[in-house]
Amino acid sequence: MSEKTANLAVNGKTMNLAVLDGTMGPSVIDVTPLYKESGHFTYDPGFTSTASCQSKITFIDGDKGVLLYRGYPIEELAEQGDFIETCYLLLNGELPNRAQKQEFSSIIKMHTMLHEQFSRFFHGFHRNSHPMSIMVASLGAMSAFYHDSLDITDDRQRDIASFRLISKIPTMAAMAYKYHIGEPFIYPDNNLGYVENFLKMCFAVPCEEYKVNPVFAHALDTIFTLHADHEQNASTSTVRLAGSSGANPFACIAAGVACLWGPAHGGANEACLKMLEQIGTKDHIPEYIARAKDHNDPFRLMGFGHRVYKNYDPRARIMQNICKSVLAELGVHHDPLFEVAMELEQIALTDEYFIEKKLYPNVDFYSGIVLKALGFPTSMFTVLFALARSVGWIAQWKEMIEDPQQKIGRPRQLYTGHTKRSYVLMDKRSRAIS
Ligand code: SDX
């Protein structure tokens, strides 16, 4: 690391804080000694200027619209690789050779089945439960079934827990969907690839033969690659914070799923499709653009804007092309939602408000249209995001656990509440109900 320092004067005392350089991206000011030496905390709600960790996994340049997994551009991985290879890359740091990819794929296939008791667990839910509620609960419940992969200090158990999660989350997601629609569960078929197996578990029925559409399988595989990891986003930071206490890997991933569910994060794909359906036709777009710009209106353009990207989200551009290929495969030449989305994008990208605030389409803007075209209901969109992101969460969790400097995460606060005051007996308290 460089010997550069940043000088900070607090209460007449000057501190020299170390400036640390990474291999790419902004350098950081190490404020570790700040409280001890100045009695002050830093203050950064939403962590807009805060690096929470060092990581070698994913790099984002928000101004240039760059996304790299272990140094490889997302465009090249999406174009030339596949999701299983991306899982290996995120977990191990390098692309697998042919033998390594074959071995990894075989290991993942060996863990596709869930404990048979799990199906009873699902039957405890209302049929109309949102699939994300089932996923949050089921991931946490995995720690009740797989006791031989809970010890986070044992690297072999960490590996087995990682393989189980990558392998079983598609089975769990498909079961959540089947339960939601009242159809029988379909067991995994290890003769199929990762995505083909998932599509079959979702859309096959016991009474008919099911053939995977290769265009759909390739589209979903690419969508999973696009969603696999994204630096220290809210759900990944949740997984890291949960893991910093030593919680078991299944509980940590369950916490990540819970955070991803929010409409400002992974729930945006579901919210975006509902927004496009609400807009309905191109002539209604100006009304919604005006609402998005009105500070007194809580409405926001879902699928637009990003904390880091102040340029086009590279994933959104790829997603738009996947949209076109899936709609073409379906013989759909005029999808009203896709046309509204394309028009909305064009108008927003030329509107002063969006240009000034650097609001561009993000990964969620087109994903809902593709997923709907693939046959998934909107309630499954964030489940698919969680399925893909689980490998990123696991890779980041492992990196944190294996970091020798790792310690429990415990932020402080700026306290603005009451100063110390004495207890008031009941008959001395004001009778007025405030
Ligand atoms: C994901 O972090 C990640 O990496 C996330 C993710 C991943 O892969 O993990 O990329 C996945 O979560 C993508 C984002 C999906 N969410 C949405 O599409 C929901 C709609 N977008 C917004 O809620 C918002 O843009 C966020 C949450 C994504 C980002 O919010 P920030 O960074 O906190 O920015 P902000 O809310 O402070 O907005 C800055 C300004 C504000 O105006 P001012 O108060 O400065 O006047 O831009 C405005 C906002 O009002 N603004 C929008 C807007 N997003 C921001 N105005 C209208 N429509 C929008 N969508």
CSV table of C-alpha atoms and ligand atoms in Angstrom, one decimal:
chain,number,residue,atom,x,y,z
A,1,MET,CA,0.0,0.0,0.0
A,2,SER,CA,1.3,3.6,-0.6
A,3,GLU,CA,2.7,5.8,2.3
A,4,LYS,CA,0.3,8.7,1.3
A,5,THR,CA,-1.6,10.4,4.2
A,6,ALA,CA,-4.6,12.7,4.6
A,7,ASN,CA,-4.3,15.5,7.2
A,8,LEU,CA,-7.3,16.1,9.4
A,9,ALA,CA,-7.5,19.0,11.9
A,10,VAL,CA,-9.9,18.3,14.8
A,11,ASN,CA,-10.1,20.5,18.0
A,12,GLY,CA,-6.7,22.1,17.1
A,13,LYS,CA,-5.0,18.7,16.7
A,14,THR,CA,-3.8,17.5,13.3
A,15,MET,CA,-4.1,13.8,12.5
A,16,ASN,CA,-2.2,12.1,9.6
A,17,LEU,CA,-4.5,9.3,8.4
A,18,ALA,CA,-3.1,6.7,6.0
A,19,VAL,CA,-4.3,6.8,2.4
A,20,LEU,CA,-4.5,3.2,1.0
A,21,ASP,CA,-4.5,2.5,-2.8
A,22,GLY,CA,-6.3,-0.5,-4.3
A,23,THR,CA,-5.4,-1.9,-7.7
A,24,MET,CA,-8.2,0.1,-9.3
A,25,GLY,CA,-10.9,2.6,-8.2
A,26,PRO,CA,-10.8,5.3,-5.5
A,27,SER,CA,-8.2,5.2,-2.8
A,28,VAL,CA,-9.4,5.1,0.8
A,29,ILE,CA,-8.6,7.2,3.9
A,30,ASP,CA,-8.0,4.7,6.8
A,31,VAL,CA,-10.1,6.3,9.7
A,32,THR,CA,-9.5,3.3,12.0
A,33,PRO,CA,-7.6,5.4,14.6
A,34,LEU,CA,-10.0,8.4,14.3
A,35,TYR,CA,-12.2,7.8,17.4
A,36,LYS,CA,-9.3,6.8,19.6
A,37,GLU,CA,-7.2,9.9,18.6
A,38,SER,CA,-10.0,12.5,18.2
A,39,GLY,CA,-13.0,11.3,20.1
A,40,HIS,CA,-15.1,11.7,16.9
A,41,PHE,CA,-16.9,9.2,14.7
A,42,THR,CA,-17.2,9.6,10.9
A,43,TYR,CA,-20.8,10.1,9.8
A,44,ASP,CA,-22.1,8.7,6.5
A,45,PRO,CA,-25.7,7.5,6.5
A,46,GLY,CA,-26.3,5.1,3.6
A,47,PHE,CA,-22.5,4.6,3.4
A,48,THR,CA,-22.2,6.8,0.2
A,49,SER,CA,-18.5,7.5,0.9
A,50,THR,CA,-17.6,4.5,3.0
A,51,ALA,CA,-15.5,1.4,2.0
A,52,SER,CA,-16.5,-1.4,4.5
A,53,CYS,CA,-13.8,-3.9,3.5
A,54,GLN,CA,-11.1,-4.8,1.1
A,55,SER,CA,-12.2,-7.2,-1.6
A,56,LYS,CA,-10.8,-8.9,-4.7
A,57,ILE,CA,-14.1,-10.2,-6.1
A,58,THR,CA,-16.0,-7.5,-8.1
A,59,PHE,CA,-15.0,-4.1,-9.4
A,60,ILE,CA,-17.5,-1.4,-10.5
A,61,ASP,CA,-16.6,2.0,-12.1
A,62,GLY,CA,-20.0,3.8,-11.9
A,63,ASP,CA,-18.9,6.7,-14.0
A,64,LYS,CA,-17.7,4.6,-16.9
A,65,GLY,CA,-20.4,1.9,-16.5
A,66,VAL,CA,-17.7,-0.8,-15.9
A,67,LEU,CA,-18.4,-4.1,-14.1
A,68,LEU,CA,-15.7,-6.8,-13.7
A,69,TYR,CA,-15.9,-10.2,-11.9
A,70,ARG,CA,-12.3,-11.1,-10.8
A,71,GLY,CA,-11.1,-8.7,-13.5
A,72,TYR,CA,-13.2,-10.1,-16.4
A,73,PRO,CA,-15.7,-7.7,-18.0
A,74,ILE,CA,-19.3,-8.7,-17.5
A,75,GLU,CA,-20.0,-8.3,-21.2
A,76,GLU,CA,-17.4,-11.0,-22.1
A,77,LEU,CA,-18.5,-13.3,-19.3
A,78,ALA,CA,-22.2,-12.9,-20.4
A,79,GLU,CA,-21.3,-13.4,-24.1
A,80,GLN,CA,-18.7,-16.2,-23.9
A,81,GLY,CA,-19.1,-17.9,-20.5
A,82,ASP,CA,-21.9,-19.4,-18.5
A,83,PHE,CA,-23.3,-19.2,-15.0
A,84,ILE,CA,-21.6,-22.3,-13.6
A,85,GLU,CA,-18.2,-21.0,-14.9
A,86,THR,CA,-19.0,-17.7,-13.3
A,87,CYS,CA,-19.8,-19.4,-10.0
A,88,TYR,CA,-16.4,-21.1,-10.1
A,89,LEU,CA,-14.7,-17.8,-11.0
A,90,LEU,CA,-16.3,-15.8,-8.2
A,91,LEU,CA,-15.5,-18.5,-5.6
A,92,ASN,CA,-12.0,-19.4,-6.7
A,93,GLY,CA,-10.7,-16.2,-8.4
A,94,GLU,CA,-9.8,-17.8,-11.7
A,95,LEU,CA,-11.7,-19.2,-14.7
A,96,PRO,CA,-11.7,-23.0,-14.5
A,97,ASN,CA,-10.0,-25.2,-17.1
A,98,ARG,CA,-12.0,-28.0,-18.7
A,99,ALA,CA,-11.3,-30.5,-16.0
A,100,GLN,CA,-12.0,-28.1,-13.2
A,101,LYS,CA,-15.3,-27.0,-14.7
A,102,GLN,CA,-16.4,-30.6,-15.2
A,103,GLU,CA,-15.5,-31.4,-11.6
A,104,PHE,CA,-17.2,-28.3,-10.2
A,105,SER,CA,-20.3,-29.0,-12.3
A,106,SER,CA,-20.4,-32.6,-11.0
A,107,ILE,CA,-20.1,-31.5,-7.4
A,108,ILE,CA,-23.0,-29.0,-7.8
A,109,LYS,CA,-25.1,-31.8,-9.4
A,110,MET,CA,-24.5,-34.0,-6.4
A,111,HIS,CA,-26.2,-31.6,-4.0
A,112,THR,CA,-29.4,-30.7,-6.0
A,113,MET,CA,-31.9,-32.6,-3.8
A,114,LEU,CA,-33.3,-31.1,-0.6
A,115,HIS,CA,-33.8,-33.2,2.5
A,116,GLU,CA,-37.2,-35.0,1.9
A,117,GLN,CA,-38.5,-33.5,5.2
A,118,PHE,CA,-38.3,-30.0,3.5
A,119,SER,CA,-41.4,-30.6,1.5
A,120,ARG,CA,-43.3,-30.8,4.8
A,121,PHE,CA,-41.8,-27.4,5.7
A,122,PHE,CA,-43.3,-25.8,2.6
A,123,HIS,CA,-46.7,-27.2,3.4
A,124,GLY,CA,-46.8,-25.0,6.5
A,125,PHE,CA,-47.2,-21.9,4.3
A,126,HIS,CA,-50.4,-20.4,2.9
A,127,ARG,CA,-50.6,-21.3,-0.8
A,128,ASN,CA,-50.7,-17.6,-1.6
A,129,SER,CA,-47.5,-16.8,0.4
A,130,HIS,CA,-45.1,-14.6,-1.6
A,131,PRO,CA,-42.3,-17.0,-2.8
A,132,MET,CA,-39.7,-14.6,-1.3
A,133,SER,CA,-41.3,-15.2,2.2
A,134,ILE,CA,-40.8,-19.0,1.6
A,135,MET,CA,-37.2,-18.4,0.4
A,136,VAL,CA,-36.2,-16.3,3.5
A,137,ALA,CA,-37.6,-19.0,5.8
A,138,SER,CA,-36.3,-22.0,3.9
A,139,LEU,CA,-32.8,-20.7,3.6
A,140,GLY,CA,-32.7,-20.1,7.4
A,141,ALA,CA,-34.2,-23.6,7.9
A,142,MET,CA,-31.3,-25.2,6.0
A,143,SER,CA,-29.3,-24.8,9.2
A,144,ALA,CA,-31.8,-27.2,10.8
A,145,PHE,CA,-31.1,-29.9,8.2
A,146,TYR,CA,-27.4,-29.7,7.3
A,147,HIS,CA,-25.6,-29.8,10.6
A,148,ASP,CA,-22.4,-31.1,9.1
A,149,SER,CA,-21.7,-27.8,7.3
A,150,LEU,CA,-22.3,-25.2,10.0
A,151,ASP,CA,-18.8,-24.9,11.4
A,152,ILE,CA,-17.4,-21.8,9.8
A,153,THR,CA,-13.9,-22.3,11.2
A,154,ASP,CA,-13.6,-25.6,9.1
A,155,ASP,CA,-12.8,-24.7,5.5
A,156,ARG,CA,-14.1,-28.1,4.3
A,157,GLN,CA,-17.5,-27.4,5.9
A,158,ARG,CA,-17.5,-23.9,4.4
A,159,ASP,CA,-17.0,-25.4,1.0
A,160,ILE,CA,-19.7,-28.0,1.5
A,161,ALA,CA,-22.1,-25.3,2.7
A,162,SER,CA,-21.2,-23.2,-0.4
A,163,PHE,CA,-21.9,-26.1,-2.8
A,164,ARG,CA,-25.1,-27.0,-1.0
A,165,LEU,CA,-26.4,-23.4,-1.3
A,166,ILE,CA,-25.5,-23.0,-5.0
A,167,SER,CA,-27.0,-26.4,-5.7
A,168,LYS,CA,-30.1,-26.4,-3.6
A,169,ILE,CA,-31.3,-22.8,-4.0
A,170,PRO,CA,-32.7,-23.6,-7.5
A,171,THR,CA,-34.5,-26.6,-6.2
A,172,MET,CA,-35.9,-24.5,-3.3
A,173,ALA,CA,-36.9,-21.7,-5.6
A,174,ALA,CA,-38.7,-24.1,-8.0
A,175,MET,CA,-40.5,-25.7,-5.0
A,176,ALA,CA,-41.5,-22.3,-3.7
A,177,TYR,CA,-43.0,-21.5,-7.2
A,178,LYS,CA,-44.7,-24.9,-7.5
A,179,TYR,CA,-46.2,-24.6,-4.0
A,180,HIS,CA,-47.4,-21.1,-4.8
A,181,ILE,CA,-49.3,-22.3,-7.9
A,182,GLY,CA,-50.5,-25.5,-6.4
A,183,GLU,CA,-48.6,-27.9,-8.6
A,184,PRO,CA,-46.6,-30.9,-7.5
A,185,PHE,CA,-42.9,-30.5,-6.8
A,186,ILE,CA,-40.6,-31.7,-9.6
A,187,TYR,CA,-37.4,-33.4,-8.5
A,188,PRO,CA,-34.0,-32.3,-9.9
A,189,ASP,CA,-32.8,-34.1,-13.0
A,190,ASN,CA,-29.0,-34.4,-12.9
A,191,ASN,CA,-28.9,-35.3,-16.6
A,192,LEU,CA,-29.6,-31.6,-17.3
A,193,GLY,CA,-27.4,-28.5,-17.0
A,194,TYR,CA,-27.9,-26.1,-14.1
A,195,VAL,CA,-30.4,-23.7,-15.8
A,196,GLU,CA,-32.1,-26.4,-17.8
A,197,ASN,CA,-32.7,-28.4,-14.6
A,198,PHE,CA,-34.2,-25.2,-12.9
A,199,LEU,CA,-36.5,-24.6,-15.9
A,200,LYS,CA,-37.7,-28.2,-15.8
A,201,MET,CA,-38.3,-28.1,-12.0
A,202,CYS,CA,-40.4,-24.9,-12.5
A,203,PHE,CA,-42.4,-25.7,-15.6
A,204,ALA,CA,-42.5,-29.5,-16.0
A,205,VAL,CA,-45.6,-31.4,-14.8
A,206,PRO,CA,-45.6,-35.2,-14.0
A,207,CYS,CA,-48.2,-36.0,-16.7
A,208,GLU,CA,-46.3,-34.6,-19.7
A,209,GLU,CA,-42.8,-34.7,-21.2
A,210,TYR,CA,-41.0,-31.4,-20.8
A,211,LYS,CA,-38.4,-30.1,-23.3
A,212,VAL,CA,-36.2,-27.2,-22.4
A,213,ASN,CA,-36.2,-24.4,-25.0
A,214,PRO,CA,-32.4,-23.7,-25.6
A,215,VAL,CA,-33.0,-20.0,-26.3
A,216,PHE,CA,-34.8,-19.6,-23.0
A,217,ALA,CA,-32.2,-21.6,-21.1
A,218,HIS,CA,-29.4,-19.5,-22.6
A,219,ALA,CA,-31.3,-16.3,-21.8
A,220,LEU,CA,-31.8,-17.3,-18.2
A,221,ASP,CA,-28.2,-18.5,-17.8
A,222,THR,CA,-27.0,-15.1,-19.0
A,223,ILE,CA,-29.4,-13.3,-16.6
A,224,PHE,CA,-28.0,-15.3,-13.7
A,225,THR,CA,-24.5,-14.3,-14.8
A,226,LEU,CA,-25.4,-10.7,-14.9
A,227,HIS,CA,-26.9,-10.9,-11.4
A,228,ALA,CA,-24.2,-13.0,-9.7
A,229,ASP,CA,-22.3,-10.4,-7.8
A,230,HIS,CA,-22.2,-6.6,-7.5
A,231,GLU,CA,-19.5,-5.4,-4.9
A,232,GLN,CA,-20.8,-4.3,-1.5
A,233,ASN,CA,-24.5,-3.7,-2.3
A,234,ALA,CA,-27.1,-3.7,0.5
A,235,SER,CA,-27.8,-7.4,0.5
A,236,THR,CA,-24.1,-8.4,0.2
A,237,SER,CA,-23.2,-6.0,3.1
A,238,THR,CA,-26.0,-7.6,5.1
A,239,VAL,CA,-24.5,-11.1,4.5
A,240,ARG,CA,-21.1,-9.8,5.5
A,241,LEU,CA,-22.4,-8.1,8.7
A,242,ALA,CA,-24.4,-11.2,9.6
A,243,GLY,CA,-21.4,-13.4,8.9
A,244,SER,CA,-19.1,-11.1,11.0
A,245,SER,CA,-20.8,-12.4,14.2
A,246,GLY,CA,-20.0,-16.0,13.3
A,247,ALA,CA,-23.5,-16.9,12.3
A,248,ASN,CA,-23.8,-20.0,10.1
A,249,PRO,CA,-23.7,-19.6,6.3
A,250,PHE,CA,-27.4,-20.5,5.8
A,251,ALA,CA,-28.6,-17.9,8.3
A,252,CYS,CA,-26.3,-15.3,6.6
A,253,ILE,CA,-27.7,-16.0,3.2
A,254,ALA,CA,-31.2,-15.9,4.6
A,255,ALA,CA,-30.4,-12.4,5.8
A,256,GLY,CA,-29.2,-11.4,2.4
A,257,VAL,CA,-32.4,-12.7,0.8
A,258,ALA,CA,-34.5,-10.6,3.3
A,259,CYS,CA,-32.5,-7.4,2.4
A,260,LEU,CA,-32.7,-8.1,-1.4
A,261,TRP,CA,-36.5,-8.3,-1.2
A,262,GLY,CA,-36.9,-4.5,-0.8
A,263,PRO,CA,-38.2,-2.5,-3.8
A,264,ALA,CA,-35.2,-0.2,-3.7
A,265,HIS,CA,-32.9,-3.2,-4.2
A,266,GLY,CA,-33.7,-6.6,-5.7
A,267,GLY,CA,-37.5,-6.1,-5.4
A,268,ALA,CA,-37.2,-3.4,-8.1
A,269,ASN,CA,-37.6,-5.9,-11.0
A,270,GLU,CA,-41.1,-6.9,-9.7
A,271,ALA,CA,-41.9,-3.2,-8.9
A,272,CYS,CA,-40.7,-2.1,-12.4
A,273,LEU,CA,-42.9,-4.6,-14.3
A,274,LYS,CA,-45.9,-3.5,-12.2
A,275,MET,CA,-45.0,0.2,-13.0
A,276,LEU,CA,-44.8,-0.6,-16.8
A,277,GLU,CA,-48.2,-2.4,-16.6
A,278,GLN,CA,-49.6,0.7,-14.7
A,279,ILE,CA,-48.2,3.0,-17.4
A,280,GLY,CA,-49.8,0.7,-19.9
A,281,THR,CA,-49.2,2.7,-23.1
A,282,LYS,CA,-46.7,5.3,-24.4
A,283,ASP,CA,-49.1,8.2,-24.2
A,284,HIS,CA,-49.2,7.8,-20.4
A,285,ILE,CA,-45.4,8.1,-20.1
A,286,PRO,CA,-45.2,11.9,-19.7
A,287,GLU,CA,-47.6,11.8,-16.7
A,288,TYR,CA,-45.3,9.3,-14.9
A,289,ILE,CA,-42.1,11.2,-15.8
A,290,ALA,CA,-43.7,14.3,-14.2
A,291,ARG,CA,-44.6,12.3,-11.1
A,292,ALA,CA,-41.0,10.9,-10.9
A,293,LYS,CA,-39.7,14.4,-10.9
A,294,ASP,CA,-42.1,15.8,-8.4
A,295,HIS,CA,-40.5,15.8,-4.9
A,296,ASN,CA,-43.9,15.8,-3.3
A,297,ASP,CA,-44.8,12.5,-5.1
A,298,PRO,CA,-43.2,9.4,-3.6
A,299,PHE,CA,-43.4,7.7,-7.1
A,300,ARG,CA,-40.0,6.8,-8.5
A,301,LEU,CA,-39.2,5.3,-11.9
A,302,MET,CA,-38.5,1.7,-10.8
A,303,GLY,CA,-35.5,0.2,-12.7
A,304,PHE,CA,-33.9,3.7,-12.9
A,305,GLY,CA,-31.1,5.2,-10.9
A,306,HIS,CA,-28.3,3.6,-9.0
A,307,ARG,CA,-26.1,4.4,-6.0
A,308,VAL,CA,-22.9,3.6,-7.9
A,309,TYR,CA,-23.7,3.7,-11.7
A,310,LYS,CA,-23.9,7.4,-12.9
A,311,ASN,CA,-23.8,6.0,-16.4
A,312,TYR,CA,-25.7,3.2,-18.2
A,313,ASP,CA,-25.7,0.0,-16.1
A,314,PRO,CA,-23.8,-2.4,-18.4
A,315,ARG,CA,-26.1,-5.2,-17.3
A,316,ALA,CA,-29.2,-3.3,-18.5
A,317,ARG,CA,-27.8,-3.0,-22.0
A,318,ILE,CA,-27.2,-6.8,-22.2
A,319,MET,CA,-30.6,-7.4,-20.6
A,320,GLN,CA,-32.3,-5.3,-23.4
A,321,ASN,CA,-30.7,-7.6,-26.0
A,322,ILE,CA,-31.8,-10.7,-24.1
A,323,CYS,CA,-35.3,-9.2,-24.2
A,324,LYS,CA,-35.2,-8.9,-27.9
A,325,SER,CA,-34.0,-12.5,-28.4
A,326,VAL,CA,-36.6,-14.1,-26.1
A,327,LEU,CA,-39.5,-12.0,-27.6
A,328,ALA,CA,-38.3,-13.0,-31.1
A,329,GLU,CA,-38.2,-16.7,-30.1
A,330,LEU,CA,-41.7,-16.3,-28.9
A,331,GLY,CA,-42.7,-14.7,-32.2
A,332,VAL,CA,-43.7,-11.5,-30.3
A,333,HIS,CA,-42.9,-8.5,-32.5
A,334,HIS,CA,-44.9,-5.9,-30.6
A,335,ASP,CA,-44.7,-6.5,-26.8
A,336,PRO,CA,-46.5,-3.5,-25.3
A,337,LEU,CA,-44.5,-3.5,-22.1
A,338,PHE,CA,-41.2,-3.7,-24.0
A,339,GLU,CA,-42.3,-0.8,-26.2
A,340,VAL,CA,-43.3,1.3,-23.2
A,341,ALA,CA,-39.9,0.5,-21.6
A,342,MET,CA,-37.9,1.4,-24.7
A,343,GLU,CA,-39.9,4.7,-25.1
A,344,LEU,CA,-39.6,5.5,-21.4
A,345,GLU,CA,-35.8,5.0,-21.6
A,346,GLN,CA,-35.5,7.2,-24.6
A,347,ILE,CA,-37.6,10.0,-23.0
A,348,ALA,CA,-35.8,9.8,-19.6
A,349,LEU,CA,-32.4,9.8,-21.2
A,350,THR,CA,-33.1,13.1,-22.9
A,351,ASP,CA,-34.9,14.7,-20.0
A,352,GLU,CA,-33.0,17.4,-18.1
A,353,TYR,CA,-33.9,16.0,-14.6
A,354,PHE,CA,-32.6,12.5,-15.4
A,355,ILE,CA,-29.5,13.8,-17.1
A,356,GLU,CA,-28.7,16.2,-14.2
A,357,LYS,CA,-29.2,13.5,-11.6
A,358,LYS,CA,-27.4,10.9,-13.8
A,359,LEU,CA,-30.3,8.5,-13.7
A,360,TYR,CA,-30.0,5.6,-16.1
A,361,PRO,CA,-31.8,2.3,-16.5
A,362,ASN,CA,-30.3,-0.3,-14.1
A,363,VAL,CA,-30.3,-4.1,-14.2
A,364,ASP,CA,-33.9,-4.3,-13.1
A,365,PHE,CA,-35.4,-2.2,-15.9
A,366,TYR,CA,-35.7,-4.9,-18.5
A,367,SER,CA,-35.3,-8.0,-16.4
A,368,GLY,CA,-39.0,-8.1,-15.5
A,369,ILE,CA,-40.1,-8.1,-19.2
A,370,VAL,CA,-37.7,-11.0,-20.0
A,371,LEU,CA,-38.7,-13.0,-17.0
A,372,LYS,CA,-42.4,-12.6,-17.7
A,373,ALA,CA,-41.8,-13.6,-21.3
A,374,LEU,CA,-40.0,-16.8,-20.0
A,375,GLY,CA,-43.2,-17.7,-18.1
A,376,PHE,CA,-42.4,-16.5,-14.6
A,377,PRO,CA,-45.0,-14.6,-12.5
A,378,THR,CA,-43.8,-11.2,-11.1
A,379,SER,CA,-43.8,-12.7,-7.6
A,380,MET,CA,-40.8,-15.0,-8.8
A,381,PHE,CA,-38.7,-12.2,-10.2
A,382,THR,CA,-36.8,-11.4,-7.0
A,383,VAL,CA,-36.5,-15.1,-6.2
A,384,LEU,CA,-34.6,-15.4,-9.5
A,385,PHE,CA,-32.4,-12.5,-8.5
A,386,ALA,CA,-31.7,-14.1,-5.1
A,387,LEU,CA,-30.9,-17.5,-6.9
A,388,ALA,CA,-28.3,-15.8,-9.0
A,389,ARG,CA,-26.9,-13.5,-6.3
A,390,SER,CA,-26.4,-16.3,-3.8
A,391,VAL,CA,-23.1,-17.2,-5.4
A,392,GLY,CA,-21.9,-13.6,-5.0
A,393,TRP,CA,-23.1,-13.6,-1.4
A,394,ILE,CA,-21.3,-16.9,-0.7
A,395,ALA,CA,-18.0,-15.7,-2.3
A,396,GLN,CA,-18.1,-12.4,-0.3
A,397,TRP,CA,-19.0,-14.3,2.9
A,398,LYS,CA,-16.0,-16.7,2.4
A,399,GLU,CA,-13.7,-13.8,1.6
A,400,MET,CA,-14.7,-12.1,4.8
A,401,ILE,CA,-14.4,-15.3,7.0
A,402,GLU,CA,-11.0,-16.0,5.5
A,403,ASP,CA,-9.7,-12.4,6.0
A,404,PRO,CA,-7.3,-12.5,9.0
A,405,GLN,CA,-8.3,-8.9,9.9
A,406,GLN,CA,-12.0,-9.9,10.1
A,407,LYS,CA,-13.9,-8.8,13.2
A,408,ILE,CA,-17.5,-8.3,14.1
A,409,GLY,CA,-19.1,-5.3,12.4
A,410,ARG,CA,-20.4,-2.8,14.9
A,411,PRO,CA,-21.1,0.8,13.6
A,412,ARG,CA,-21.6,3.7,16.0
A,413,GLN,CA,-24.1,6.6,15.8
A,414,LEU,CA,-24.6,10.3,16.2
A,415,TYR,CA,-27.0,10.4,19.3
A,416,THR,CA,-29.7,13.0,19.1
A,417,GLY,CA,-32.0,11.7,21.8
A,418,HIS,CA,-32.8,12.9,25.4
A,419,THR,CA,-29.9,13.7,27.7
A,420,LYS,CA,-29.9,11.8,31.0
A,421,ARG,CA,-33.2,12.2,33.0
A,422,SER,CA,-34.7,10.6,36.2
A,423,TYR,CA,-37.6,8.1,36.3
A,424,VAL,CA,-41.1,9.6,36.8
A,425,LEU,CA,-43.6,7.8,39.0
A,426,MET,CA,-47.0,7.1,37.4
A,427,ASP,CA,-49.0,9.6,39.5
A,428,LYS,CA,-46.4,12.3,38.6
A,429,ARG,CA,-46.8,11.9,34.9
A,430,SER,CA,-48.8,14.2,32.7
A,431,ARG,CA,-52.4,13.1,32.2
A,432,ALA,CA,-52.5,14.6,28.7
A,433,ILE,CA,-52.2,12.0,25.9
A,434,SER,CA,-49.6,13.6,23.6
B,1,SDX,C1,-30.3,-2.8,-7.5
B,1,SDX,O1,-26.2,-1.4,-5.0
B,1,SDX,C2,-26.3,-2.2,-6.0
B,1,SDX,O2,-25.3,-2.6,-6.6
B,1,SDX,C3,-27.7,-2.7,-6.3
B,1,SDX,C4,-27.9,-3.6,-7.5
B,1,SDX,C5,-27.2,-4.9,-7.3
B,1,SDX,O3,-26.8,-5.6,-8.4
B,1,SDX,O4,-27.0,-5.4,-6.2
B,1,SDX,O5,-27.4,-2.9,-8.6
B,1,SDX,C6,-29.4,-4.0,-7.7
B,1,SDX,O6,-30.7,-2.7,-6.4
B,1,SDX,C7,-30.5,-1.8,-8.6
B,1,SDX,C8,-31.4,-0.6,-8.1
B,1,SDX,C9,-32.8,-1.1,-8.2
B,1,SDX,N1,-33.7,-0.1,-7.6
B,1,SDX,C10,-34.6,0.7,-8.3
B,1,SDX,O7,-34.6,0.6,-9.5
B,1,SDX,C11,-35.5,1.5,-7.5
B,1,SDX,C12,-35.5,3.0,-8.1
B,1,SDX,N2,-34.2,3.6,-7.9
B,1,SDX,C13,-34.1,4.4,-6.7
B,1,SDX,O8,-34.9,4.1,-5.6
B,1,SDX,C14,-32.7,4.9,-6.4
B,1,SDX,O9,-32.1,5.3,-7.6
B,1,SDX,C15,-31.7,3.9,-5.8
B,1,SDX,C16,-32.2,3.3,-4.5
B,1,SDX,C17,-31.4,2.8,-6.7
B,1,SDX,C18,-30.4,4.6,-5.5
B,1,SDX,O10,-30.7,5.6,-4.6
B,1,SDX,P1,-29.6,6.6,-4.0
B,1,SDX,O11,-28.2,6.3,-4.5
B,1,SDX,O12,-29.8,6.7,-2.5
B,1,SDX,O13,-29.9,8.0,-4.7
B,1,SDX,P2,-31.0,9.0,-4.1
B,1,SDX,O14,-32.2,8.2,-3.6
B,1,SDX,O15,-30.3,9.9,-3.1
B,1,SDX,O16,-31.4,9.8,-5.4
B,1,SDX,C19,-30.6,10.8,-5.9
B,1,SDX,C20,-31.5,11.8,-6.5
B,1,SDX,C21,-32.7,12.1,-5.6
B,1,SDX,O17,-33.2,13.4,-6.0
B,1,SDX,P3,-32.7,14.6,-5.0
B,1,SDX,O18,-33.2,14.3,-3.6
B,1,SDX,O19,-31.2,14.7,-5.0
B,1,SDX,O20,-33.4,15.9,-5.5
B,1,SDX,O21,-32.1,11.1,-7.7
B,1,SDX,C22,-33.5,11.0,-7.5
B,1,SDX,C23,-33.8,11.1,-6.0
B,1,SDX,O22,-35.1,11.7,-5.8
B,1,SDX,N3,-33.9,9.6,-8.0
B,1,SDX,C24,-34.9,9.3,-8.7
B,1,SDX,C25,-34.8,7.9,-8.9
B,1,SDX,N4,-33.7,7.5,-8.3
B,1,SDX,C26,-33.1,8.5,-7.7
B,1,SDX,N5,-35.9,10.1,-9.2
B,1,SDX,C27,-36.9,9.4,-9.9
B,1,SDX,N6,-36.8,8.1,-10.2
B,1,SDX,C28,-35.8,7.3,-9.7
B,1,SDX,N7,-35.8,6.0,-10.0
